[in-house]
PDB file of C-alpha atoms in Angstrom:
ATOM      1  CA  MET A 270     -10.196  25.517  -6.163  1.00 96.00           C
ATOM      2  CA  ARG A 271     -12.537  22.774  -7.996  1.00 97.00           C
ATOM      3  CA  VAL A 272     -10.736  19.787  -7.203  1.00 98.00           C
ATOM      4  CA  LEU A 273     -11.196  16.448  -9.409  1.00 98.00           C
ATOM      5  CA  VAL A 274      -9.957  13.291  -6.375  1.00 98.00           C
ATOM      6  CA  THR A 275      -9.165   9.941  -7.920  1.00 97.00           C
ATOM      7  CA  GLY A 276      -9.346   6.813  -5.554  1.00 94.00           C
ATOM      8  CA  ALA A 277     -11.677   8.728  -3.283  1.00 93.00           C
ATOM      9  CA  SER A 278     -12.968   5.902  -1.465  1.00 90.00           C
ATOM     10  CA  GLY A 279      -9.303   4.433  -0.504  1.00 91.00           C
ATOM     11  CA  ARG A 280      -7.655   4.745   2.416  1.00 92.00           C
ATOM     12  CA  LEU A 281      -5.959   7.966   1.925  1.00 96.00           C
ATOM     13  CA  GLY A 282      -8.923   9.036   0.300  1.00 95.00           C
ATOM     14  CA  ARG A 283     -11.105   8.836   3.086  1.00 93.00           C
ATOM     15  CA  VAL A 284      -9.183  10.599   4.874  1.00 96.00           C
ATOM     16  CA  VAL A 285      -8.499  14.358   2.455  1.00 97.00           C
ATOM     17  CA  LEU A 286     -11.812  14.275   1.350  1.00 96.00           C
ATOM     18  CA  PRO A 287     -13.500  16.139   4.655  1.00 95.00           C
ATOM     19  CA  ARG A 288      -9.543  17.949   4.823  1.00 97.00           C
ATOM     20  CA  LEU A 289     -10.213  19.238   1.450  1.00 97.00           C
ATOM     21  CA  ARG A 290     -14.123  20.013   1.967  1.00 95.00           C
ATOM     22  CA  ALA A 291     -12.725  21.627   5.679  1.00 96.00           C
ATOM     23  CA  GLU A 292     -10.735  23.595   3.760  1.00 96.00           C
ATOM     24  CA  GLY A 293     -12.749  25.143   1.505  1.00 95.00           C
ATOM     25  CA  PHE A 294     -11.902  23.603  -1.567  1.00 97.00           C
ATOM     26  CA  THR A 295     -15.152  22.771  -4.338  1.00 96.00           C
ATOM     27  CA  VAL A 296     -14.536  18.801  -4.457  1.00 96.00           C
ATOM     28  CA  ARG A 297     -15.635  16.185  -7.382  1.00 96.00           C
ATOM     29  CA  ALA A 298     -14.330  12.594  -7.150  1.00 96.00           C
ATOM     30  CA  THR A 299     -14.361   9.825  -9.446  1.00 94.00           C
ATOM     31  CA  ALA A 300     -15.456   6.877  -8.823  1.00 84.00           C
ATOM     32  CA  ARG A 301     -16.225   3.165 -11.543  1.00 77.00           C
ATOM     33  CA  HIS A 302     -20.000   3.852 -10.246  1.00 75.00           C
ATOM     34  CA  PRO A 303     -21.699   6.547  -8.577  1.00 70.00           C
ATOM     35  CA  ARG A 304     -22.613   7.285  -5.757  1.00 74.00           C
ATOM     36  CA  PRO A 305     -25.061   9.734  -3.497  1.00 75.00           C
ATOM     37  CA  ASP A 306     -23.677  12.465  -1.665  1.00 78.00           C
ATOM     38  CA  ASP A 307     -24.758  15.245  -0.191  1.00 77.00           C
ATOM     39  CA  THR A 308     -21.605  17.232   0.007  1.00 82.00           C
ATOM     40  CA  THR A 309     -19.086  15.704  -2.985  1.00 87.00           C
ATOM     41  CA  GLU A 310     -19.935  15.732  -6.260  1.00 92.00           C
ATOM     42  CA  TRP A 311     -19.625  11.816  -7.912  1.00 94.00           C
ATOM     43  CA  VAL A 312     -18.761  10.997 -11.135  1.00 94.00           C
ATOM     44  CA  ALA A 313     -17.942   7.396 -12.968  1.00 92.00           C
ATOM     45  CA  ALA A 314     -14.522   7.332 -14.475  1.00 95.00           C
ATOM     46  CA  ASP A 315     -12.717   4.651 -15.624  1.00 94.00           C
ATOM     47  CA  LEU A 316      -8.689   4.783 -15.619  1.00 96.00           C
ATOM     48  CA  ALA A 317      -8.676   1.206 -17.786  1.00 94.00           C
ATOM     49  CA  THR A 318     -10.311   2.043 -19.904  1.00 95.00           C
ATOM     50  CA  GLY A 319     -10.687   6.046 -19.768  1.00 95.00           C
ATOM     51  CA  GLU A 320     -14.830   6.390 -19.904  1.00 95.00           C
ATOM     52  CA  GLY A 321     -15.900   8.787 -18.662  1.00 96.00           C
ATOM     53  CA  LEU A 322     -12.390  11.002 -18.213  1.00 97.00           C
ATOM     54  CA  ALA A 323     -13.202  14.224 -19.694  1.00 97.00           C
ATOM     55  CA  ALA A 324     -16.661  14.871 -17.819  1.00 96.00           C
ATOM     56  CA  ALA A 325     -14.381  13.763 -14.771  1.00 97.00           C
ATOM     57  CA  VAL A 326     -11.816  16.656 -15.266  1.00 98.00           C
ATOM     58  CA  ALA A 327     -13.711  19.003 -17.722  1.00 98.00           C
ATOM     59  CA  GLY A 328     -14.182  23.025 -15.381  1.00 97.00           C
ATOM     60  CA  VAL A 329     -11.649  21.501 -12.932  1.00 98.00           C
ATOM     61  CA  ASP A 330      -8.535  23.749 -11.252  1.00 98.00           C
ATOM     62  CA  ALA A 331      -6.440  20.701  -9.935  1.00 98.00           C
ATOM     63  CA  VAL A 332      -6.841  17.461 -10.039  1.00 98.00           C
ATOM     64  CA  LEU A 333      -5.745  14.421  -6.610  1.00 98.00           C
ATOM     65  CA  HIS A 334      -4.146  11.716  -8.765  1.00 98.00           C
ATOM     66  CA  LEU A 335      -4.678   9.301  -5.665  1.00 97.00           C
ATOM     67  CA  ALA A 336      -6.063   5.514  -7.789  1.00 96.00           C
ATOM     68  CA  SER A 337      -3.977   2.991  -7.226  1.00 96.00           C
ATOM     69  CA  SER A 338      -4.465  -1.066  -8.279  1.00 94.00           C
ATOM     70  CA  PRO A 339      -1.646  -2.764  -6.059  1.00 93.00           C
ATOM     71  CA  ASN A 340      -2.338  -6.618  -6.768  1.00 91.00           C
ATOM     72  CA  ARG A 341      -4.559  -6.523 -10.095  1.00 91.00           C
ATOM     73  CA  ARG A 342      -4.613  -5.102 -13.917  1.00 93.00           C
ATOM     74  CA  THR A 343      -1.221  -2.467 -12.045  1.00 96.00           C
ATOM     75  CA  HIS A 344       0.205  -1.772 -14.928  1.00 96.00           C
ATOM     76  CA  GLN A 345      -3.544  -0.956 -17.451  1.00 96.00           C
ATOM     77  CA  ILE A 346      -4.376   1.073 -14.051  1.00 96.00           C
ATOM     78  CA  ASP A 347      -1.246   3.133 -12.516  1.00 97.00           C
ATOM     79  CA  VAL A 348       1.083   3.201 -15.628  1.00 98.00           C
ATOM     80  CA  LEU A 349      -1.640   3.288 -18.694  1.00 98.00           C
ATOM     81  CA  GLY A 350      -4.382   4.878 -16.851  1.00 98.00           C
ATOM     82  CA  THR A 351      -2.573   7.762 -15.117  1.00 98.00           C
ATOM     83  CA  ARG A 352      -1.512   8.503 -19.502  1.00 98.00           C
ATOM     84  CA  ARG A 353      -5.221   8.921 -20.265  1.00 98.00           C
ATOM     85  CA  LEU A 354      -5.600  10.741 -17.047  1.00 98.00           C
ATOM     86  CA  VAL A 355      -3.274  13.094 -18.206  1.00 98.00           C
ATOM     87  CA  VAL A 356      -4.140  13.503 -21.463  1.00 98.00           C
ATOM     88  CA  ALA A 357      -7.629  14.438 -20.451  1.00 98.00           C
ATOM     89  CA  ALA A 358      -7.164  16.187 -18.028  1.00 98.00           C
ATOM     90  CA  GLY A 359      -3.868  18.427 -20.416  1.00 98.00           C
ATOM     91  CA  GLN A 360      -7.020  18.947 -22.930  1.00 98.00           C
ATOM     92  CA  ALA A 361      -9.482  20.442 -20.344  1.00 98.00           C
ATOM     93  CA  ASP A 362      -6.516  23.358 -19.424  1.00 98.00           C
ATOM     94  CA  VAL A 363      -5.897  21.957 -15.872  1.00 98.00           C
ATOM     95  CA  GLY A 364      -3.801  23.960 -13.886  1.00 98.00           C
ATOM     96  CA  HIS A 365      -2.341  21.241 -11.623  1.00 98.00           C
ATOM     97  CA  LEU A 366      -1.531  17.293 -11.232  1.00 98.00           C
ATOM     98  CA  VAL A 367      -0.342  16.153  -7.435  1.00 98.00           C
ATOM     99  CA  TYR A 368      -0.019  12.847  -7.582  1.00 98.00           C
ATOM    100  CA  VAL A 369       0.744  10.507  -5.322  1.00 98.00           C
ATOM    101  CA  SER A 370       3.339   7.526  -4.679  1.00 98.00           C
ATOM    102  CA  ILE A 371       5.296   5.563  -2.664  1.00 97.00           C
ATOM    103  CA  VAL A 372       8.397   7.089  -1.000  1.00 97.00           C
ATOM    104  CA  GLY A 373      11.507   4.051  -2.231  1.00 97.00           C
ATOM    105  CA  VAL A 374       9.449   3.444  -6.037  1.00 97.00           C
ATOM    106  CA  ASP A 375      12.895   3.871  -6.994  1.00 96.00           C
ATOM    107  CA  ARG A 376      14.883   1.638  -5.112  1.00 96.00           C
ATOM    108  CA  VAL A 377      12.528  -1.331  -3.735  1.00 97.00           C
ATOM    109  CA  PRO A 378      12.466  -4.293  -6.447  1.00 97.00           C
ATOM    110  CA  LEU A 379       8.899  -4.921  -6.819  1.00 96.00           C
ATOM    111  CA  ALA A 380       6.201  -4.216  -9.765  1.00 96.00           C
ATOM    112  CA  TYR A 381       3.944  -2.140  -7.975  1.00 97.00           C
ATOM    113  CA  TYR A 382       6.402  -0.161  -6.458  1.00 97.00           C
ATOM    114  CA  ARG A 383       7.786  -0.052 -10.370  1.00 97.00           C
ATOM    115  CA  HIS A 384       4.975   0.556 -12.158  1.00 98.00           C
ATOM    116  CA  LYS A 385       4.593   3.279  -9.068  1.00 98.00           C
ATOM    117  CA  LEU A 386       7.503   4.951 -10.694  1.00 98.00           C
ATOM    118  CA  ALA A 387       6.987   5.080 -14.491  1.00 98.00           C
ATOM    119  CA  ALA A 388       3.164   6.615 -13.963  1.00 98.00           C
ATOM    120  CA  GLU A 389       5.855   9.570 -12.085  1.00 98.00           C
ATOM    121  CA  GLN A 390       7.748   9.547 -15.283  1.00 98.00           C
ATOM    122  CA  VAL A 391       3.810   9.892 -17.302  1.00 98.00           C
ATOM    123  CA  VAL A 392       2.723  12.731 -15.174  1.00 98.00           C
ATOM    124  CA  ALA A 393       6.285  13.986 -15.436  1.00 98.00           C
ATOM    125  CA  ALA A 394       6.533  14.047 -19.061  1.00 98.00           C
ATOM    126  CA  GLY A 395       2.837  14.732 -19.530  1.00 97.00           C
ATOM    127  CA  PRO A 396       1.747  18.389 -20.323  1.00 97.00           C
ATOM    128  CA  VAL A 397       0.183  19.664 -16.724  1.00 98.00           C
ATOM    129  CA  PRO A 398       2.267  21.892 -14.158  1.00 98.00           C
ATOM    130  CA  TRP A 399       2.707  18.608 -11.907  1.00 98.00           C
ATOM    131  CA  SER A 400       3.658  17.364  -8.785  1.00 98.00           C
ATOM    132  CA  VAL A 401       4.617  14.236  -6.948  1.00 98.00           C
ATOM    133  CA  LEU A 402       4.504  13.954  -3.368  1.00 97.00           C
ATOM    134  CA  ARG A 403       6.019  10.158  -1.949  1.00 97.00           C
ATOM    135  CA  ALA A 404       4.826   8.783   1.563  1.00 97.00           C
ATOM    136  CA  THR A 405       5.305   6.488   3.424  1.00 97.00           C
ATOM    137  CA  GLN A 406       3.704   3.620   4.961  1.00 96.00           C
ATOM    138  CA  PHE A 407       0.851   4.011   6.935  1.00 97.00           C
ATOM    139  CA  PRO A 408       0.733   2.674   9.894  1.00 97.00           C
ATOM    140  CA  GLY A 409      -2.364   0.279   9.114  1.00 95.00           C
ATOM    141  CA  PHE A 410      -0.843  -1.294   6.971  1.00 95.00           C
ATOM    142  CA  LEU A 411       1.991  -2.144   8.860  1.00 96.00           C
ATOM    143  CA  GLU A 412      -0.588  -3.133  11.201  1.00 95.00           C
ATOM    144  CA  GLU A 413      -2.238  -5.074   8.346  1.00 95.00           C
ATOM    145  CA  LEU A 414       1.290  -6.310   7.426  1.00 93.00           C
ATOM    146  CA  ILE A 415       1.870  -7.197  11.436  1.00 95.00           C
ATOM    147  CA  GLN A 416      -1.285  -9.256  11.110  1.00 93.00           C
ATOM    148  CA  ARG A 417      -1.150 -11.131   8.145  1.00 92.00           C
ATOM    149  CA  PHE A 418       2.701 -12.229   9.010  1.00 91.00           C
ATOM    150  CA  GLY A 419       1.232 -13.841  11.827  1.00 90.00           C
ATOM    151  CA  ARG A 420      -1.913 -15.444  11.106  1.00 87.00           C
ATOM    152  CA  LEU A 421      -0.736 -19.177  11.609  1.00 85.00           C
ATOM    153  CA  GLY A 422       0.815 -18.142  15.763  1.00 87.00           C
ATOM    154  CA  PRO A 423       4.060 -16.463  16.112  1.00 93.00           C
ATOM    155  CA  VAL A 424       4.515 -13.479  13.304  1.00 95.00           C
ATOM    156  CA  ILE A 425       6.903 -14.054  10.762  1.00 94.00           C
ATOM    157  CA  GLY A 426       9.420 -11.248  10.542  1.00 95.00           C
ATOM    158  CA  ASP A 427      12.755  -9.578   9.699  1.00 97.00           C
ATOM    159  CA  PRO A 428      14.131  -8.320  12.730  1.00 97.00           C
ATOM    160  CA  ALA A 429      16.247  -5.584  10.560  1.00 97.00           C
ATOM    161  CA  LEU A 430      13.768  -3.556   8.218  1.00 97.00           C
ATOM    162  CA  LEU A 431      13.076  -0.277   8.495  1.00 98.00           C
ATOM    163  CA  ALA A 432       9.698   1.624   8.008  1.00 97.00           C
ATOM    164  CA  GLN A 433       8.687   4.982   9.169  1.00 97.00           C
ATOM    165  CA  PRO A 434       5.565   5.539   9.613  1.00 97.00           C
ATOM    166  CA  VAL A 435       3.250   7.926   8.451  1.00 97.00           C
ATOM    167  CA  ASP A 436      -0.798   9.341   9.677  1.00 97.00           C
ATOM    168  CA  PRO A 437      -2.804   9.343   6.912  1.00 97.00           C
ATOM    169  CA  GLY A 438      -4.314  13.103   7.601  1.00 97.00           C
ATOM    170  CA  GLU A 439      -0.725  14.286   7.900  1.00 97.00           C
ATOM    171  CA  VAL A 440      -0.656  13.581   4.619  1.00 97.00           C
ATOM    172  CA  ALA A 441      -3.740  14.549   3.646  1.00 97.00           C
ATOM    173  CA  GLY A 442      -3.017  17.993   4.839  1.00 96.00           C
ATOM    174  CA  ARG A 443       0.318  18.103   3.098  1.00 96.00           C
ATOM    175  CA  LEU A 444      -0.893  17.418  -0.220  1.00 97.00           C
ATOM    176  CA  VAL A 445      -3.817  21.198   0.977  1.00 97.00           C
ATOM    177  CA  ALA A 446      -0.754  22.642   1.073  1.00 97.00           C
ATOM    178  CA  MET A 447       0.475  21.225  -2.289  1.00 97.00           C
ATOM    179  CA  LEU A 448      -2.760  22.260  -3.748  1.00 98.00           C
ATOM    180  CA  ARG A 449      -2.535  25.809  -2.518  1.00 97.00           C
ATOM    181  CA  THR A 450       1.182  26.615  -3.638  1.00 97.00           C
ATOM    182  CA  GLY A 451      -0.004  24.785  -7.029  1.00 98.00           C
ATOM    183  CA  PRO A 452       2.998  23.380  -9.081  1.00 98.00           C
ATOM    184  CA  SER A 453       6.179  22.463  -8.283  1.00 98.00           C
ATOM    185  CA  TYR A 454       7.325  19.819 -10.940  1.00 98.00           C
ATOM    186  CA  ARG A 455       9.525  18.005  -8.489  1.00 97.00           C
ATOM    187  CA  VAL A 456       9.022  15.427  -6.146  1.00 97.00           C
ATOM    188  CA  ASP A 457       9.119  15.699  -2.191  1.00 96.00           C
ATOM    189  CA  GLU A 458       8.434  13.441   0.406  1.00 96.00           C
ATOM    190  CA  VAL A 459       6.575  12.930   3.550  1.00 96.00           C
ATOM    191  CA  ALA A 460       7.487  10.716   5.667  1.00 96.00           C
ATOM    192  CA  GLY A 461       6.891  10.041  10.261  1.00 96.00           C
ATOM    193  CA  PRO A 462       8.657  11.432  13.105  1.00 96.00           C
ATOM    194  CA  GLU A 463      10.878   8.202  13.911  1.00 95.00           C
ATOM    195  CA  VAL A 464      12.645   5.438  12.159  1.00 96.00           C
ATOM    196  CA  LEU A 465      11.131   2.332  13.291  1.00 97.00           C
ATOM    197  CA  ARG A 466      12.617  -1.704  12.898  1.00 97.00           C
ATOM    198  CA  PHE A 467      10.443  -4.377  12.900  1.00 97.00           C
ATOM    199  CA  ASP A 468      10.865  -5.885  15.399  1.00 96.00           C
ATOM    200  CA  GLU A 469      10.518  -2.927  17.405  1.00 97.00           C
ATOM    201  CA  ALA A 470       7.292  -2.236  16.089  1.00 97.00           C
ATOM    202  CA  VAL A 471       5.799  -5.789  16.807  1.00 96.00           C
ATOM    203  CA  ARG A 472       6.766  -5.496  20.238  1.00 95.00           C
ATOM    204  CA  ALA A 473       4.728  -2.416  20.690  1.00 96.00           C
ATOM    205  CA  TRP A 474       1.790  -4.026  18.730  1.00 95.00           C
ATOM    206  CA  ARG A 475       2.115  -6.608  21.380  1.00 94.00           C
ATOM    207  CA  ALA A 476       2.152  -4.726  24.227  1.00 93.00           C
ATOM    208  CA  ALA A 477      -0.771  -2.481  22.899  1.00 94.00           C
ATOM    209  CA  ARG A 478      -2.906  -6.141  22.049  1.00 92.00           C
ATOM    210  CA  GLY A 479      -1.618  -7.511  25.110  1.00 91.00           C
ATOM    211  CA  SER A 480      -0.134 -10.429  23.587  1.00 89.00           C
ATOM    212  CA  ARG A 481       2.624 -12.389  24.554  1.00 87.00           C
ATOM    213  CA  ARG A 482       2.652 -13.864  20.688  1.00 88.00           C
ATOM    214  CA  PRO A 483       6.379 -14.278  19.863  1.00 92.00           C
ATOM    215  CA  LEU A 484       8.457 -12.727  16.291  1.00 93.00           C
ATOM    216  CA  LEU A 485      10.322 -15.598  14.707  1.00 95.00           C
ATOM    217  CA  SER A 486      13.269 -13.560  12.890  1.00 95.00           C
ATOM    218  CA  VAL A 487      13.347 -14.845   9.456  1.00 95.00           C
ATOM    219  CA  ARG A 488      15.794 -12.983   7.347  1.00 96.00           C
ATOM    220  CA  LEU A 489      14.627 -11.439   4.089  1.00 96.00           C
ATOM    221  CA  PRO A 490      16.969 -12.863   1.435  1.00 96.00           C
ATOM    222  CA  GLY A 491      18.261 -11.093  -1.675  1.00 97.00           C
ATOM    223  CA  ARG A 492      18.327  -7.395  -3.453  1.00 97.00           C
ATOM    224  CA  LEU A 493      14.249  -7.204  -1.721  1.00 97.00           C
ATOM    225  CA  GLY A 494      15.425  -7.424   2.045  1.00 97.00           C
ATOM    226  CA  ARG A 495      18.584  -5.963   1.130  1.00 98.00           C
ATOM    227  CA  GLU A 496      17.581  -3.160   0.138  1.00 98.00           C
ATOM    228  CA  LEU A 497      14.513  -2.643   2.747  1.00 97.00           C
ATOM    229  CA  ARG A 498      16.975  -3.461   5.632  1.00 98.00           C
ATOM    230  CA  ALA A 499      19.406  -0.278   4.253  1.00 97.00           C
ATOM    231  CA  GLY A 500      16.304   2.148   4.435  1.00 97.00           C
ATOM    232  CA  ALA A 501      14.936   2.173   1.076  1.00 97.00           C
ATOM    233  CA  LEU A 502      10.856   2.591   2.781  1.00 97.00           C
ATOM    234  CA  VAL A 503      12.869   5.457   5.221  1.00 97.00           C
ATOM    235  CA  SER A 504      12.589   9.291   3.924  1.00 96.00           C
ATOM    236  CA  ALA A 505      15.972  10.689   2.760  1.00 87.00           C
ATOM    237  CA  THR A 506      14.413  13.887   3.812  1.00 86.00           C
ATOM    238  CA  ALA A 507      13.571  15.229   7.613  1.00 76.00           C
ATOM    239  CA  PRO A 508      10.899  14.100   8.928  1.00 76.00           C
ATOM    240  CA  THR A 509       7.763  16.053   8.995  1.00 84.00           C
ATOM    241  CA  GLY A 510       5.138  14.488  10.817  1.00 90.00           C
ATOM    242  CA  THR A 511       4.439  14.447  14.569  1.00 95.00           C
ATOM    243  CA  ARG A 512       2.111  11.036  14.835  1.00 96.00           C
ATOM    244  CA  THR A 513       3.994   8.301  15.901  1.00 96.00           C
ATOM    245  CA  TRP A 514       3.326   4.517  15.837  1.00 97.00           C
ATOM    246  CA  ALA A 515       2.537   4.343  19.549  1.00 96.00           C
ATOM    247  CA  ASP A 516       0.064   7.239  18.557  1.00 96.00           C
ATOM    248  CA  HIS A 517      -1.451   5.013  16.081  1.00 96.00           C
ATOM    249  CA  LEU A 518      -1.432   1.924  18.704  1.00 96.00           C
ATOM    250  CA  ALA A 519      -2.582   3.890  21.448  1.00 95.00           C
ATOM    251  CA  ASP A 520      -6.081   4.767  19.436  1.00 94.00           C
ATOM    252  CA  THR A 521      -6.421   1.329  17.931  1.00 93.00           C
ATOM    253  CA  TYR A 522      -6.265  -0.748  21.058  1.00 92.00           C
ATOM    254  CA  GLY A 523      -6.712   2.163  24.587  1.00 85.00           C
ATOM    255  CA  GLY A 524      -3.476   3.299  26.285  1.00 61.00           C
ATOM    256  CA  THR A 525      -0.051   4.454  25.125  1.00 52.00           C
ATOM    257  CA  GLY A 526       0.534   2.412  22.534  1.00 47.00           C
ATOM    258  CA  ARG A 527       4.025   2.426  23.908  1.00 50.00           C
ATOM    259  CA  ARG A 528       7.110  -0.096  23.737  1.00 45.00           C
TER     260      ARG A 528
END
C-alpha cells in the first residue's frame, strides 16, 4: 500500500514514518521543501496554498493526515488546508483518508481545538472514505508544559487538571492498524493507560529529575478550567495504551520515574 503522510517531520510523524516502512508500506511524505532521504519519497506540498497537493496525492492508496499548525495560520492550514487536501485526494480517487485529531476538541474552549474539530468535519463531509483518530496528549508535550509553567522557579498550575498521556509509538501502531483495516467512517480515540492529576504528574517529574522545585497551586478560572478539571482531555473510552508517564520519565532521565 502506498501512503502519503502529511506532517511527516512533526512529533508524531517522526515516529510514524519508520513504523510504516517496517510494516511494509510504501511511504511518500510531504514537506514545504523536498529533502534527501533514501528510505522515503519526499514531495513539496503546501497546505496553506494548495501548491503541490495534486502531485502529492497522485497514485497513493491512502493519506495519513498529521499536519497541523497550532501557533500560526491555524485556520488557513488546519481547516482550509485540510479542505484542499480532501478535494485533491477525492479527485485522485484516493481510497482512504485518516485524520489525526485530539481528544477534547468538542469540549475544550480553545481556538486551536475549534479548528481541529472543524477539520474533522471537513474530512467527514468530503468525498474520500475516512477515519478519524483522536489522541490524548503526548508525554513530551506534557513535560514541555511543566517546564514552561516552571520557568520562573516553582511550577505554577492547577493541581486538579486531568491528563491521560499516550505514547506516540502506540498512536503510530493504532494508525497502522487503521490503514490496514480501511475506512471506518467514525471518530475513534486512543489514550494512555492512566489518568493523572497535574500535581501527580509534577511530583513524578520532580522525582525523576531529583528536583525540589515546589508546585505553586493556581486554580485555572472560567470554562477552560472547569472543563480541564472535569476531564475534557481524558478519553471516554477504555484506555488502550500501556506505556505510562513513569515509563516516559524513566526513558528520559533514568531510574524508575515513579512517584
